[in-house]
């Protein structure tokens, strides 16, 4: 059986061409192997696919993994933990999802060192990395992307392949859209959602709300242009109608969803800052491999209520499927793979397939 990450070879050798469709077989697309260890329950509400990290969803360091940890300065008073799992060959750099640190890849990375030199970065605000105040754009998507490039430059890595999970898709897209010559390719591990690619035909409630808020701030005297005519017209003709459309769509989804118990806890301050720093990315000009879990494995969610479970799965499948299709159509450099009933942590639930 061919493995998905064998597509890395095509990514770095075709110089902008699309990955071949046969880089993954039908059998591997339909494989439902579930890896050991705890899994987060996929979120199908407003914050879909941005699972917060808890003691159940953060994996501790793999005691069998051999690695070196160093700290690299990427900004004033900001150092990031960089993990080096060793290996030889083209560099791969792993970026973790929201709330996780680089060690979430300890087990996975170990299986790649025979062919690649594998690194991981813990983003600012998490793990052992510095946690600057959530102000002045410290956690914007482009700022986080710049952090990754600072590490790449410090290590003198020549056009690495970047591999991101979940919210790390925004860092991949930030770099791929602004500095396509700095990387050989991007691999999205259930990470190509609206924070990584904004589909203007569908919109996104979070991103559109954030953008609207930034525009509204410019109406405050001294905060925006003196002549606000164009800004007001844009708000009335584009921004507000888009937000209304987003809200109507969200209302439909909420009405289709069964009531859920509120989970204890919430997002950490850095996690909230990352969510508030999302940006629109539409033009990503590098070879791409994007793996989607469509639909997600729901784990134990509503296991005793088949009707409720079916409703959640329908909403999740529609949302994930629509995003995968939009990503595939809009980005000709992307090869999109769909894994049915895989976990959001697809590199764990379907490790053999992904490898």
Tab-separated table of C-alpha atoms in Angstrom:
chain	number	residue	atom	x	y	z
A	1	UNK	CA	0.000	0.000	0.000
A	2	UNK	CA	1.359	3.396	-0.911
A	3	UNK	CA	1.568	5.905	1.913
A	4	UNK	CA	0.424	9.499	1.853
A	5	UNK	CA	3.696	11.062	2.937
A	6	UNK	CA	5.426	9.356	0.051
A	7	UNK	CA	3.918	12.348	-1.727
A	8	UNK	CA	6.650	14.427	-0.108
A	9	UNK	CA	8.979	13.123	-2.790
A	10	UNK	CA	6.632	14.428	-5.458
A	11	UNK	CA	6.199	17.696	-3.572
A	12	UNK	CA	9.886	18.519	-3.588
A	13	UNK	CA	10.717	17.197	-7.049
A	14	UNK	CA	7.936	18.510	-9.255
A	15	UNK	CA	8.718	22.161	-8.508
A	16	UNK	CA	5.181	23.439	-8.315
A	17	UNK	CA	3.353	20.598	-10.012
A	18	UNK	CA	0.438	18.877	-8.329
A	19	UNK	CA	0.914	15.655	-6.430
A	20	UNK	CA	-0.172	12.554	-8.295
A	21	UNK	CA	-3.596	11.187	-7.449
A	22	UNK	CA	-2.114	7.717	-7.036
A	23	UNK	CA	0.003	8.818	-4.079
A	24	UNK	CA	-2.790	7.307	-1.989
A	25	UNK	CA	-4.846	4.230	-2.790
A	26	UNK	CA	-8.542	3.610	-2.297
A	27	UNK	CA	-7.715	1.119	0.450
A	28	UNK	CA	-5.781	3.689	2.435
A	29	UNK	CA	-8.515	6.283	1.967
A	30	UNK	CA	-11.027	3.882	3.454
A	31	UNK	CA	-8.807	2.628	6.273
A	32	UNK	CA	-10.257	3.294	9.698
A	33	UNK	CA	-7.427	2.186	11.956
A	34	UNK	CA	-7.604	4.001	15.259
A	35	UNK	CA	-4.337	4.675	17.068
A	36	UNK	CA	-3.798	4.169	20.774
A	37	UNK	CA	-4.086	7.011	23.198
A	38	UNK	CA	-6.731	9.614	24.036
A	39	UNK	CA	-8.525	11.556	21.320
A	40	UNK	CA	-10.251	14.928	21.446
A	41	UNK	CA	-13.934	14.961	20.545
A	42	UNK	CA	-14.308	16.815	17.237
A	43	UNK	CA	-16.013	20.172	17.717
A	44	UNK	CA	-18.784	21.017	15.280
A	45	UNK	CA	-19.788	24.345	16.781
A	46	UNK	CA	-18.374	27.789	16.010
A	47	UNK	CA	-14.858	26.673	16.832
A	48	UNK	CA	-14.935	23.569	14.658
A	49	UNK	CA	-11.604	21.805	14.349
A	50	UNK	CA	-9.896	24.146	16.820
A	51	UNK	CA	-9.988	21.760	19.770
A	52	UNK	CA	-8.601	23.149	22.956
A	53	UNK	CA	-5.897	21.065	24.542
A	54	UNK	CA	-6.658	19.329	27.843
A	55	UNK	CA	-4.906	16.734	29.960
A	56	UNK	CA	-6.796	14.142	27.911
A	57	UNK	CA	-5.681	15.508	24.552
A	58	UNK	CA	-2.110	16.570	25.268
A	59	UNK	CA	0.298	13.678	24.942
A	60	UNK	CA	3.284	13.651	27.244
A	61	UNK	CA	6.769	13.256	25.869
A	62	UNK	CA	7.384	9.854	24.349
A	63	UNK	CA	9.947	8.175	26.600
A	64	UNK	CA	11.298	6.203	23.628
A	65	UNK	CA	11.817	9.224	21.415
A	66	UNK	CA	15.355	10.489	21.051
A	67	UNK	CA	15.603	14.197	20.499
A	68	UNK	CA	17.507	17.353	21.276
A	69	UNK	CA	15.701	20.463	22.457
A	70	UNK	CA	17.104	23.921	21.894
A	71	UNK	CA	15.705	27.431	22.146
A	72	UNK	CA	15.881	29.891	19.274
A	73	UNK	CA	15.170	33.619	19.538
A	74	UNK	CA	12.547	34.688	17.000
A	75	UNK	CA	11.518	38.099	18.333
A	76	UNK	CA	12.419	40.481	21.135
A	77	UNK	CA	12.261	38.484	24.387
A	78	UNK	CA	10.662	35.540	22.578
A	79	UNK	CA	12.369	32.153	22.344
A	80	UNK	CA	10.796	29.031	20.884
A	81	UNK	CA	11.470	25.436	21.818
A	82	UNK	CA	12.818	23.596	18.780
A	83	UNK	CA	12.968	19.810	18.858
A	84	UNK	CA	15.444	17.927	16.677
A	85	UNK	CA	14.618	14.236	16.294
A	86	UNK	CA	17.595	13.712	14.020
A	87	UNK	CA	17.726	11.846	10.757
A	88	UNK	CA	19.225	12.639	7.391
A	89	UNK	CA	17.884	13.955	4.139
A	90	UNK	CA	15.553	16.825	3.309
A	91	UNK	CA	14.396	18.712	6.413
A	92	UNK	CA	10.809	18.294	7.630
A	93	UNK	CA	9.486	20.793	10.164
A	94	UNK	CA	6.404	19.858	12.208
A	95	UNK	CA	4.033	22.465	13.666
A	96	UNK	CA	1.543	21.439	16.350
A	97	UNK	CA	-2.131	22.235	16.730
A	98	UNK	CA	-3.724	24.641	19.186
A	99	UNK	CA	-2.567	23.952	22.746
A	100	UNK	CA	-0.117	21.216	21.822
A	101	UNK	CA	3.656	21.442	21.748
A	102	UNK	CA	6.170	19.860	19.400
A	103	UNK	CA	6.322	16.689	21.480
A	104	UNK	CA	2.904	15.646	20.217
A	105	UNK	CA	4.922	14.379	17.235
A	106	UNK	CA	7.524	12.391	19.241
A	107	UNK	CA	6.213	9.013	18.129
A	108	UNK	CA	5.322	10.043	14.598
A	109	UNK	CA	8.627	11.808	13.952
A	110	UNK	CA	10.631	8.770	15.013
A	111	UNK	CA	9.266	6.853	12.037
A	112	UNK	CA	10.484	9.459	9.551
A	113	UNK	CA	14.103	9.917	10.591
A	114	UNK	CA	15.371	7.158	8.300
A	115	UNK	CA	14.537	9.310	5.296
A	116	UNK	CA	14.331	12.911	6.526
A	117	UNK	CA	15.908	15.203	9.096
A	118	UNK	CA	12.934	15.943	11.320
A	119	UNK	CA	12.350	19.017	13.471
A	120	UNK	CA	9.425	20.376	15.466
A	121	UNK	CA	8.564	23.838	16.759
A	122	UNK	CA	6.488	24.734	19.816
A	123	UNK	CA	4.738	28.007	18.973
A	124	UNK	CA	4.903	31.023	21.246
A	125	UNK	CA	2.541	30.912	24.207
A	126	UNK	CA	2.681	27.129	24.632
A	127	UNK	CA	4.864	24.492	26.238
A	128	UNK	CA	8.388	25.616	27.035
A	129	UNK	CA	8.339	28.489	24.528
A	130	UNK	CA	8.055	32.116	25.598
A	131	UNK	CA	4.571	33.534	26.126
A	132	UNK	CA	4.474	37.235	25.250
A	133	UNK	CA	1.441	39.325	26.106
A	134	UNK	CA	-1.504	38.937	23.697
A	135	UNK	CA	-1.150	42.449	22.297
A	136	UNK	CA	0.340	44.315	19.350
A	137	UNK	CA	-0.222	41.450	16.953
A	138	UNK	CA	1.933	39.062	18.977
A	139	UNK	CA	-0.225	36.106	17.957
A	140	UNK	CA	-1.402	37.080	14.490
A	141	UNK	CA	-1.138	34.371	11.863
A	142	UNK	CA	1.594	36.238	9.996
A	143	UNK	CA	3.545	36.790	13.215
A	144	UNK	CA	3.421	33.049	13.915
A	145	UNK	CA	4.487	32.372	10.339
A	146	UNK	CA	7.418	34.750	10.776
A	147	UNK	CA	8.425	32.794	13.887
A	148	UNK	CA	8.647	29.606	11.845
A	149	UNK	CA	10.770	31.316	9.198
A	150	UNK	CA	13.061	32.708	11.903
A	151	UNK	CA	13.695	29.165	13.126
A	152	UNK	CA	14.247	27.895	9.582
A	153	UNK	CA	16.762	30.685	8.946
A	154	UNK	CA	18.533	30.145	12.263
A	155	UNK	CA	18.966	26.449	11.538
A	156	UNK	CA	20.004	27.262	7.950
A	157	UNK	CA	17.474	24.819	6.546
A	158	UNK	CA	17.294	24.817	2.768
A	159	UNK	CA	13.676	24.911	1.589
A	160	UNK	CA	12.197	22.494	4.112
A	161	UNK	CA	8.820	20.810	3.845
A	162	UNK	CA	6.510	22.205	6.534
A	163	UNK	CA	3.959	19.853	8.097
A	164	UNK	CA	1.207	21.386	10.221
A	165	UNK	CA	-1.647	19.973	12.269
A	166	UNK	CA	-4.941	21.783	12.932
A	167	UNK	CA	-4.512	25.542	13.547
A	168	UNK	CA	-0.907	25.268	12.285
A	169	UNK	CA	-2.495	25.409	8.849
A	170	UNK	CA	-2.554	29.178	9.213
A	171	UNK	CA	1.218	29.272	9.666
A	172	UNK	CA	1.668	27.091	6.591
A	173	UNK	CA	-0.557	29.359	4.514
A	174	UNK	CA	1.054	32.519	5.852
A	175	UNK	CA	4.451	31.318	4.675
A	176	UNK	CA	3.210	29.730	1.462
A	177	UNK	CA	1.385	32.875	0.381
A	178	UNK	CA	4.109	35.375	1.319
A	179	UNK	CA	7.367	33.455	0.899
A	180	UNK	CA	6.744	30.542	-1.470
A	181	UNK	CA	10.432	30.377	-2.370
A	182	UNK	CA	11.382	29.588	1.239
A	183	UNK	CA	9.766	26.144	1.333
A	184	UNK	CA	9.641	23.077	-0.894
A	185	UNK	CA	6.080	22.172	0.029
A	186	UNK	CA	3.331	22.250	2.640
A	187	UNK	CA	1.499	19.321	4.221
A	188	UNK	CA	-1.772	20.033	6.046
A	189	UNK	CA	-2.775	17.357	8.585
A	190	UNK	CA	-6.495	18.106	8.987
A	191	UNK	CA	-5.308	21.690	8.952
A	192	UNK	CA	-6.675	23.247	5.754
A	193	UNK	CA	-9.793	24.860	7.193
A	194	UNK	CA	-10.856	28.490	6.956
A	195	UNK	CA	-7.895	29.765	8.947
A	196	UNK	CA	-5.661	28.248	6.231
A	197	UNK	CA	-7.790	28.933	3.160
A	198	UNK	CA	-10.658	31.423	3.122
A	199	UNK	CA	-13.408	30.496	0.674
A	200	UNK	CA	-15.057	33.798	-0.223
A	201	UNK	CA	-18.114	32.022	-1.624
A	202	UNK	CA	-18.873	30.534	1.804
A	203	UNK	CA	-17.255	32.943	4.223
A	204	UNK	CA	-16.340	32.121	7.803
A	205	UNK	CA	-18.021	33.511	10.896
A	206	UNK	CA	-14.857	33.805	12.980
A	207	UNK	CA	-12.655	35.375	10.315
A	208	UNK	CA	-15.385	37.680	8.998
A	209	UNK	CA	-16.219	38.797	12.554
A	210	UNK	CA	-12.569	39.566	13.264
A	211	UNK	CA	-12.179	41.516	10.042
A	212	UNK	CA	-15.384	43.450	10.696
A	213	UNK	CA	-14.154	44.334	14.181
A	214	UNK	CA	-10.911	45.715	12.789
A	215	UNK	CA	-12.820	47.855	10.296
A	216	UNK	CA	-15.231	49.133	12.929
A	217	UNK	CA	-12.297	50.252	15.066
A	218	UNK	CA	-11.280	52.541	12.220
A	219	UNK	CA	-14.510	54.494	12.734
A	220	UNK	CA	-13.159	55.712	16.071
A	221	UNK	CA	-11.749	59.231	15.563
A	222	UNK	CA	-8.006	59.065	15.126
A	223	UNK	CA	-7.978	55.301	14.511
A	224	UNK	CA	-8.750	55.280	10.797
A	225	UNK	CA	-8.670	57.419	7.651
A	226	UNK	CA	-9.895	60.988	7.826
A	227	UNK	CA	-12.190	60.410	4.878
A	228	UNK	CA	-14.296	57.483	6.034
A	229	UNK	CA	-16.715	57.451	3.114
A	230	UNK	CA	-15.077	54.468	1.411
A	231	UNK	CA	-14.819	52.547	4.688
A	232	UNK	CA	-18.506	53.061	5.495
A	233	UNK	CA	-19.517	52.000	1.984
A	234	UNK	CA	-17.419	48.844	2.283
A	235	UNK	CA	-19.018	48.023	5.627
A	236	UNK	CA	-22.537	48.496	4.290
A	237	UNK	CA	-22.066	46.820	0.923
A	238	UNK	CA	-19.706	43.964	1.782
A	239	UNK	CA	-18.733	43.352	5.391
A	240	UNK	CA	-22.121	43.537	7.120
A	241	UNK	CA	-23.978	41.515	4.433
A	242	UNK	CA	-21.265	38.846	4.660
A	243	UNK	CA	-21.594	38.694	8.436
A	244	UNK	CA	-25.370	38.372	8.126
A	245	UNK	CA	-24.880	35.478	5.701
A	246	UNK	CA	-22.420	33.833	8.107
A	247	UNK	CA	-24.846	34.164	11.012
A	248	UNK	CA	-27.721	32.707	9.027
A	249	UNK	CA	-25.578	29.726	8.076
A	250	UNK	CA	-24.439	29.287	11.663
A	251	UNK	CA	-28.038	29.417	12.862
A	252	UNK	CA	-28.949	26.581	10.487
A	253	UNK	CA	-26.092	24.470	11.805
A	254	UNK	CA	-26.955	25.155	15.430
A	255	UNK	CA	-30.589	24.262	14.827
A	256	UNK	CA	-29.499	20.989	13.246
A	257	UNK	CA	-27.258	20.137	16.186
A	258	UNK	CA	-28.426	18.374	19.363
A	259	UNK	CA	-27.892	20.113	22.680
A	260	UNK	CA	-24.427	19.494	24.103
A	261	UNK	CA	-23.166	19.755	27.637
A	262	UNK	CA	-20.678	22.528	28.176
A	263	UNK	CA	-17.217	21.073	28.622
A	264	UNK	CA	-15.294	22.269	31.683
A	265	UNK	CA	-12.537	24.786	31.193
A	266	UNK	CA	-11.883	26.877	28.145
A	267	UNK	CA	-9.172	28.268	25.925
A	268	UNK	CA	-5.992	29.604	27.503
A	269	UNK	CA	-5.128	33.260	26.965
A	270	UNK	CA	-2.506	32.448	24.294
A	271	UNK	CA	-4.992	30.136	22.565
A	272	UNK	CA	-7.596	32.899	22.540
A	273	UNK	CA	-4.985	35.241	21.078
A	274	UNK	CA	-4.178	32.745	18.308
A	275	UNK	CA	-7.875	32.419	17.479
A	276	UNK	CA	-8.226	36.208	17.438
A	277	UNK	CA	-5.218	36.505	15.135
A	278	UNK	CA	-6.657	34.565	12.210
A	279	UNK	CA	-6.264	36.105	8.753
A	280	UNK	CA	-7.550	35.486	5.245
A	281	UNK	CA	-5.376	33.386	2.942
A	282	UNK	CA	-6.486	32.703	-0.612
A	283	UNK	CA	-3.338	32.467	-2.752
A	284	UNK	CA	-0.891	29.760	-1.676
A	285	UNK	CA	1.620	29.170	-4.438
A	286	UNK	CA	3.608	26.090	-3.429
A	287	UNK	CA	3.115	22.329	-3.825
A	288	UNK	CA	0.550	21.177	-1.260
A	289	UNK	CA	-0.662	17.931	0.231
A	290	UNK	CA	-3.835	18.397	2.311
A	291	UNK	CA	-5.278	15.531	4.344
A	292	UNK	CA	-8.860	15.938	5.581
A	293	UNK	CA	-10.765	13.739	8.012
A	294	UNK	CA	-14.196	13.595	6.349
A	295	UNK	CA	-16.189	12.879	8.410
A	296	UNK	CA	-14.333	12.930	11.709
A	297	UNK	CA	-14.434	9.997	14.076
A	298	UNK	CA	-16.832	11.155	16.800
A	299	UNK	CA	-15.375	8.885	19.463
A	300	UNK	CA	-17.820	8.532	22.362
A	301	UNK	CA	-19.855	11.603	21.476
A	302	UNK	CA	-23.587	10.780	21.654
A	303	UNK	CA	-22.784	7.063	21.481
A	304	UNK	CA	-26.088	6.267	23.220
A	305	UNK	CA	-28.172	8.572	21.017
A	306	UNK	CA	-28.001	7.454	17.364
A	307	UNK	CA	-30.162	10.332	16.107
A	308	UNK	CA	-28.040	12.976	17.811
A	309	UNK	CA	-24.851	11.312	16.644
A	310	UNK	CA	-26.117	11.233	13.060
A	311	UNK	CA	-26.986	14.938	13.236
A	312	UNK	CA	-23.516	15.855	14.485
A	313	UNK	CA	-21.868	13.703	11.832
A	314	UNK	CA	-23.984	15.289	9.088
A	315	UNK	CA	-22.989	18.820	10.115
A	316	UNK	CA	-19.335	17.863	10.462
A	317	UNK	CA	-19.252	15.983	7.160
A	318	UNK	CA	-20.901	18.859	5.289
A	319	UNK	CA	-18.541	21.454	6.737
A	320	UNK	CA	-15.359	19.440	6.286
A	321	UNK	CA	-16.391	18.188	2.861
A	322	UNK	CA	-17.231	21.663	1.582
A	323	UNK	CA	-13.905	23.030	2.779
A	324	UNK	CA	-11.970	20.157	1.209
A	325	UNK	CA	-13.733	20.726	-2.113
A	326	UNK	CA	-13.168	24.492	-2.034
A	327	UNK	CA	-9.493	24.005	-1.192
A	328	UNK	CA	-9.097	21.501	-4.014
A	329	UNK	CA	-10.767	23.709	-6.628
A	330	UNK	CA	-9.080	26.972	-5.696
A	331	UNK	CA	-5.501	25.780	-5.288
A	332	UNK	CA	-4.198	23.940	-8.350
A	333	UNK	CA	-0.965	23.094	-6.530
A	334	UNK	CA	-2.896	21.068	-3.948
A	335	UNK	CA	-3.486	17.341	-3.846
A	336	UNK	CA	-6.358	16.696	-1.437
A	337	UNK	CA	-6.816	13.384	0.369
A	338	UNK	CA	-9.943	12.486	2.329
A	339	UNK	CA	-9.787	9.875	5.104
A	340	UNK	CA	-13.205	8.670	6.228
A	341	UNK	CA	-13.835	8.532	9.991
A	342	UNK	CA	-10.299	9.524	10.893
A	343	UNK	CA	-9.627	11.455	14.069
A	344	UNK	CA	-8.722	15.140	13.997
A	345	UNK	CA	-5.297	13.903	15.155
A	346	UNK	CA	-5.072	12.026	11.874
A	347	UNK	CA	-1.360	11.346	12.255
A	348	UNK	CA	-2.242	9.215	15.286
A	349	UNK	CA	-5.535	7.590	14.331
A	350	UNK	CA	-4.309	6.758	10.811
A	351	UNK	CA	-0.572	6.794	11.370
A	352	UNK	CA	0.253	3.980	8.952
A	353	UNK	CA	-1.840	5.528	6.186
A	354	UNK	CA	-0.352	8.972	6.647
A	355	UNK	CA	3.173	7.594	6.629
